[in-house]
Each structure stands twice: as structure tokens, then as C-alpha cells.
Amino acid sequence: MKCANLAVETIPFDDNQFDSVSAFDFLEHIPRILSSADGKSTINPFINLMNEIWRVLKPGGRFYALTPCYPAKVAFQDPTHVNILTDTTHHYFTGAQPLGKMYGFAGSFRAIKAEWTIPELVQTATELSWRQEMSRKRRAKRGALSYFLWDFEAQK
């Protein structure tokens, strides 16, 4: 078994190794910025992690993430949440010109889904039933959802 602290270390696998990578209740625990070991500069662990996820995915590989999201209370209540994501954070990593490029993001993802969701319904990447999708849309319209889903495809 391989182990790494992904806030400061690379994913211990070669390039293009995986068809999919998942991150359930994980991204919010990765700091956005840290001081370097010598204290003379900073590093961007969240950007670096997204680079690593893209690196280890095969072309067309999927990144599937579920995270509590602003403005929901659950995004803030856990004291170990150091990276508060919004419903637009994915724009830093997706599209023709990801905004994260200005901070060192070197990958490219296509957003298949980036949406508010019900965590219990998306533990696998299967499509929601018509009834589940209607429930999700009703709750989203009321602002009653607290988790955001990323389903990205690695563009290489």
C-alpha cells in the first residue's frame, strides 16, 4: 500500500495510471496556500493536488469529487475544513482556459457535471433516476443543498 500526505507530497503513482480518481469529503481539507519549508516563499497545495490528479489520470479519465460548499453551514462547521469551495471553484480547473493556470494549474478538465447535489444519491457515478433528479432540483431551487459534485474528464 502506498501512502502520501497529498497536501505536500505528490501522488505516488506514474503518469496516466488511473481511469478514475475520487475525492469524497476530501478537497475541503487541502490548504490553498502554505509557507515553503524555508519560509521564503509559498506553495499552493490545492493547485498542486489538482495537477497531480490530472497527471495520474489516463486521457479521458474521470475525477469524481463531492464536497461541502459555501454558503452551507456544513462547509464551515468542521474546524479541519481549511479550503472553502464555492459553486464556481471548478472554473479554475475546467474549460478551454482554466482560471487556475495563473496559479500554476497545468492540467485541463472538461466538466461533465458541476452541480449542487444530495450526497446520499451520488456515492457512485451512476445517473440519478427521474424522481431523484427532480428531488435534487427542487432542493437546489430552495437553497436546501449543502454539497457540490464535480464530475470531470481529464483532457490530454
Short mmCIF file of N, CA and C in Angstrom, two decimals, residues 32-120:
data_model
loop_
_atom_site.label_atom_id
_atom_site.label_comp_id
_atom_site.label_asym_id
_atom_site.label_seq_id
_atom_site.Cartn_x
_atom_site.Cartn_y
_atom_site.Cartn_z
N ARG A 32 -5.19 25.92 0.74
CA ARG A 32 -4.99 26.65 -0.52
C ARG A 32 -3.58 27.19 -0.63
N ILE A 33 -2.98 27.59 0.48
CA ILE A 33 -1.64 28.17 0.45
C ILE A 33 -0.90 27.80 1.74
N LEU A 34 0.39 27.54 1.61
CA LEU A 34 1.26 27.24 2.75
C LEU A 34 2.61 27.92 2.53
N SER A 35 3.32 28.17 3.62
CA SER A 35 4.70 28.65 3.51
C SER A 35 5.59 27.50 3.09
N SER A 36 6.61 27.81 2.29
CA SER A 36 7.58 26.79 1.91
C SER A 36 8.39 26.40 3.14
N ALA A 37 9.11 25.31 3.05
CA ALA A 37 9.90 24.81 4.18
C ALA A 37 10.90 25.85 4.68
N ASP A 38 11.48 26.63 3.77
CA ASP A 38 12.45 27.64 4.18
C ASP A 38 11.80 28.96 4.59
N GLY A 39 10.48 29.07 4.42
CA GLY A 39 9.76 30.27 4.82
C GLY A 39 9.94 31.45 3.89
N LYS A 40 10.60 31.25 2.76
CA LYS A 40 10.89 32.36 1.85
C LYS A 40 9.90 32.48 0.69
N SER A 41 9.01 31.53 0.58
CA SER A 41 8.03 31.57 -0.50
C SER A 41 6.78 30.81 -0.05
N THR A 42 5.85 30.69 -0.95
CA THR A 42 4.62 29.95 -0.64
C THR A 42 4.41 28.86 -1.69
N ILE A 43 3.61 27.87 -1.30
CA ILE A 43 3.19 26.83 -2.23
C ILE A 43 1.66 26.79 -2.23
N ASN A 44 1.11 26.22 -3.27
CA ASN A 44 -0.35 26.15 -3.43
C ASN A 44 -0.78 24.68 -3.42
N PRO A 45 -0.97 24.09 -2.25
CA PRO A 45 -1.29 22.66 -2.18
C PRO A 45 -2.53 22.24 -2.96
N PHE A 46 -3.57 23.06 -2.97
CA PHE A 46 -4.79 22.68 -3.68
C PHE A 46 -4.54 22.65 -5.19
N ILE A 47 -3.86 23.66 -5.72
CA ILE A 47 -3.50 23.67 -7.14
C ILE A 47 -2.60 22.48 -7.45
N ASN A 48 -1.62 22.23 -6.59
CA ASN A 48 -0.71 21.10 -6.80
C ASN A 48 -1.45 19.77 -6.80
N LEU A 49 -2.42 19.61 -5.90
CA LEU A 49 -3.20 18.38 -5.86
C LEU A 49 -4.00 18.20 -7.15
N MET A 50 -4.61 19.27 -7.64
CA MET A 50 -5.37 19.16 -8.88
C MET A 50 -4.45 18.82 -10.06
N ASN A 51 -3.22 19.35 -10.05
CA ASN A 51 -2.24 18.96 -11.06
C ASN A 51 -1.93 17.47 -10.96
N GLU A 52 -1.76 16.99 -9.74
CA GLU A 52 -1.43 15.58 -9.52
C GLU A 52 -2.57 14.66 -9.95
N ILE A 53 -3.79 15.04 -9.64
CA ILE A 53 -4.94 14.23 -10.05
C ILE A 53 -4.98 14.14 -11.57
N TRP A 54 -4.81 15.27 -12.24
CA TRP A 54 -4.80 15.28 -13.70
C TRP A 54 -3.65 14.42 -14.24
N ARG A 55 -2.48 14.52 -13.61
CA ARG A 55 -1.30 13.78 -14.06
C ARG A 55 -1.52 12.27 -14.01
N VAL A 56 -2.10 11.76 -12.94
CA VAL A 56 -2.24 10.30 -12.79
C VAL A 56 -3.44 9.73 -13.54
N LEU A 57 -4.34 10.59 -14.00
CA LEU A 57 -5.48 10.10 -14.79
C LEU A 57 -5.06 9.81 -16.22
N LYS A 58 -5.60 8.75 -16.77
CA LYS A 58 -5.41 8.46 -18.19
C LYS A 58 -6.18 9.50 -19.01
N PRO A 59 -5.84 9.68 -20.29
CA PRO A 59 -6.65 10.56 -21.13
C PRO A 59 -8.12 10.10 -21.08
N GLY A 60 -9.00 11.03 -20.82
CA GLY A 60 -10.42 10.70 -20.68
C GLY A 60 -10.80 10.16 -19.31
N GLY A 61 -9.81 10.05 -18.40
CA GLY A 61 -10.08 9.56 -17.05
C GLY A 61 -10.99 10.53 -16.30
N ARG A 62 -11.69 10.01 -15.31
CA ARG A 62 -12.69 10.80 -14.60
C ARG A 62 -12.23 11.14 -13.18
N PHE A 63 -12.48 12.39 -12.80
CA PHE A 63 -12.29 12.85 -11.43
C PHE A 63 -13.68 13.12 -10.87
N TYR A 64 -14.01 12.43 -9.78
CA TYR A 64 -15.34 12.49 -9.18
C TYR A 64 -15.17 12.95 -7.74
N ALA A 65 -15.66 14.15 -7.43
CA ALA A 65 -15.47 14.72 -6.09
C ALA A 65 -16.78 15.24 -5.53
N LEU A 66 -16.92 15.10 -4.23
CA LEU A 66 -18.09 15.58 -3.50
C LEU A 66 -17.58 16.33 -2.29
N THR A 67 -18.03 17.57 -2.13
CA THR A 67 -17.53 18.40 -1.04
C THR A 67 -18.61 19.34 -0.52
N PRO A 68 -18.59 19.63 0.80
CA PRO A 68 -19.49 20.66 1.30
C PRO A 68 -19.09 21.99 0.68
N CYS A 69 -20.06 22.84 0.46
CA CYS A 69 -19.80 24.04 -0.34
C CYS A 69 -20.45 25.28 0.28
N TYR A 70 -19.77 26.41 0.18
CA TYR A 70 -20.29 27.71 0.59
C TYR A 70 -21.57 27.99 -0.19
N PRO A 71 -22.61 28.55 0.40
CA PRO A 71 -22.72 29.15 1.72
C PRO A 71 -23.26 28.21 2.80
N ALA A 72 -23.31 26.93 2.53
CA ALA A 72 -23.87 25.99 3.50
C ALA A 72 -23.06 25.97 4.80
N LYS A 73 -23.76 25.89 5.90
CA LYS A 73 -23.14 25.86 7.23
C LYS A 73 -22.15 24.71 7.36
N VAL A 74 -22.45 23.57 6.77
CA VAL A 74 -21.59 22.39 6.89
C VAL A 74 -20.19 22.65 6.31
N ALA A 75 -20.06 23.60 5.40
CA ALA A 75 -18.75 23.91 4.84
C ALA A 75 -17.82 24.52 5.88
N PHE A 76 -18.39 25.15 6.92
CA PHE A 76 -17.60 25.86 7.92
C PHE A 76 -17.54 25.17 9.28
N GLN A 77 -18.49 24.31 9.61
CA GLN A 77 -18.60 23.84 10.99
C GLN A 77 -17.47 22.92 11.43
N ASP A 78 -16.87 22.17 10.53
CA ASP A 78 -15.75 21.28 10.87
C ASP A 78 -14.48 22.12 10.93
N PRO A 79 -13.79 22.17 12.07
CA PRO A 79 -12.61 23.02 12.19
C PRO A 79 -11.44 22.57 11.32
N THR A 80 -11.52 21.37 10.74
CA THR A 80 -10.44 20.93 9.85
C THR A 80 -10.68 21.33 8.39
N HIS A 81 -11.80 21.99 8.12
CA HIS A 81 -12.05 22.49 6.76
C HIS A 81 -11.24 23.77 6.58
N VAL A 82 -10.23 23.71 5.73
CA VAL A 82 -9.35 24.85 5.51
C VAL A 82 -9.45 25.39 4.08
N ASN A 83 -10.26 24.75 3.26
CA ASN A 83 -10.40 25.12 1.86
C ASN A 83 -11.89 25.17 1.55
N ILE A 84 -12.46 26.36 1.65
CA ILE A 84 -13.90 26.50 1.42
C ILE A 84 -14.13 26.68 -0.08
N LEU A 85 -14.85 25.73 -0.67
CA LEU A 85 -15.15 25.78 -2.09
C LEU A 85 -16.51 26.42 -2.33
N THR A 86 -16.68 26.98 -3.52
CA THR A 86 -17.95 27.57 -3.92
C THR A 86 -18.48 26.82 -5.14
N ASP A 87 -19.66 27.20 -5.58
CA ASP A 87 -20.22 26.55 -6.76
C ASP A 87 -19.57 27.04 -8.06
N THR A 88 -18.55 27.89 -7.96
CA THR A 88 -17.81 28.32 -9.16
C THR A 88 -16.32 27.96 -9.09
N THR A 89 -15.87 27.34 -8.02
CA THR A 89 -14.45 26.97 -7.89
C THR A 89 -13.99 26.10 -9.05
N HIS A 90 -14.87 25.27 -9.57
CA HIS A 90 -14.48 24.36 -10.66
C HIS A 90 -13.97 25.10 -11.90
N HIS A 91 -14.32 26.37 -12.07
CA HIS A 91 -13.84 27.13 -13.23
C HIS A 91 -12.32 27.30 -13.23
N TYR A 92 -11.69 27.11 -12.09
CA TYR A 92 -10.23 27.19 -12.02
C TYR A 92 -9.56 25.97 -12.64
N PHE A 93 -10.32 24.92 -12.92
CA PHE A 93 -9.74 23.67 -13.40
C PHE A 93 -10.40 23.13 -14.67
N THR A 94 -11.44 23.79 -15.16
CA THR A 94 -12.19 23.27 -16.31
C THR A 94 -12.28 24.31 -17.42
N GLY A 95 -12.59 23.83 -18.60
CA GLY A 95 -12.80 24.71 -19.74
C GLY A 95 -11.53 24.93 -20.54
N ALA A 96 -11.66 25.69 -21.63
CA ALA A 96 -10.55 25.93 -22.54
C ALA A 96 -9.42 26.73 -21.88
N GLN A 97 -9.77 27.65 -21.01
CA GLN A 97 -8.78 28.48 -20.31
C GLN A 97 -9.06 28.46 -18.81
N PRO A 98 -8.68 27.38 -18.11
CA PRO A 98 -8.95 27.31 -16.67
C PRO A 98 -8.30 28.48 -15.93
N LEU A 99 -9.05 29.10 -15.04
CA LEU A 99 -8.54 30.24 -14.28
C LEU A 99 -7.33 29.88 -13.44
N GLY A 100 -7.22 28.61 -13.03
CA GLY A 100 -6.11 28.17 -12.20
C GLY A 100 -4.76 28.22 -12.88
N LYS A 101 -4.73 28.41 -14.21
CA LYS A 101 -3.45 28.49 -14.93
C LYS A 101 -2.59 29.62 -14.37
N MET A 102 -3.23 30.71 -13.93
CA MET A 102 -2.46 31.84 -13.39
C MET A 102 -1.76 31.48 -12.08
N TYR A 103 -2.17 30.39 -11.44
CA TYR A 103 -1.56 29.95 -10.19
C TYR A 103 -0.73 28.68 -10.35
N GLY A 104 -0.56 28.23 -11.59
CA GLY A 104 0.27 27.06 -11.83
C GLY A 104 -0.47 25.78 -12.18
N PHE A 105 -1.79 25.85 -12.35
CA PHE A 105 -2.50 24.64 -12.78
C PHE A 105 -2.12 24.34 -14.22
N ALA A 106 -1.61 23.13 -14.45
CA ALA A 106 -1.10 22.75 -15.76
C ALA A 106 -2.00 21.79 -16.51
N GLY A 107 -3.05 21.30 -15.87
CA GLY A 107 -3.92 20.31 -16.49
C GLY A 107 -5.09 20.93 -17.23
N SER A 108 -6.00 20.06 -17.61
CA SER A 108 -7.22 20.50 -18.29
C SER A 108 -8.30 19.46 -18.06
N PHE A 109 -9.41 19.90 -17.52
CA PHE A 109 -10.56 19.02 -17.30
C PHE A 109 -11.77 19.57 -18.04
N ARG A 110 -12.61 18.67 -18.50
CA ARG A 110 -13.93 19.04 -19.02
C ARG A 110 -14.94 18.72 -17.94
N ALA A 111 -15.77 19.69 -17.59
CA ALA A 111 -16.79 19.47 -16.57
C ALA A 111 -17.96 18.71 -17.19
N ILE A 112 -18.14 17.48 -16.77
CA ILE A 112 -19.31 16.70 -17.17
C ILE A 112 -20.49 17.14 -16.31
N LYS A 113 -20.23 17.26 -15.00
CA LYS A 113 -21.21 17.80 -14.06
C LYS A 113 -20.47 18.66 -13.05
N ALA A 114 -21.09 19.74 -12.69
CA ALA A 114 -20.65 20.59 -11.59
C ALA A 114 -21.95 21.16 -11.03
N GLU A 115 -22.47 20.52 -9.97
CA GLU A 115 -23.81 20.88 -9.52
C GLU A 115 -24.03 20.56 -8.04
N TRP A 116 -24.97 21.31 -7.45
CA TRP A 116 -25.42 21.02 -6.10
C TRP A 116 -26.09 19.66 -6.10
N THR A 117 -25.88 18.89 -5.03
CA THR A 117 -26.43 17.55 -5.02
C THR A 117 -26.76 17.06 -3.62
N ILE A 118 -27.37 15.90 -3.57
CA ILE A 118 -27.70 15.21 -2.33
C ILE A 118 -26.66 14.11 -2.14
N PRO A 119 -25.79 14.21 -1.14
CA PRO A 119 -24.67 13.26 -1.01
C PRO A 119 -25.07 11.79 -1.06
N GLU A 120 -26.17 11.44 -0.43
CA GLU A 120 -26.57 10.03 -0.37
C GLU A 120 -26.90 9.47 -1.76
#
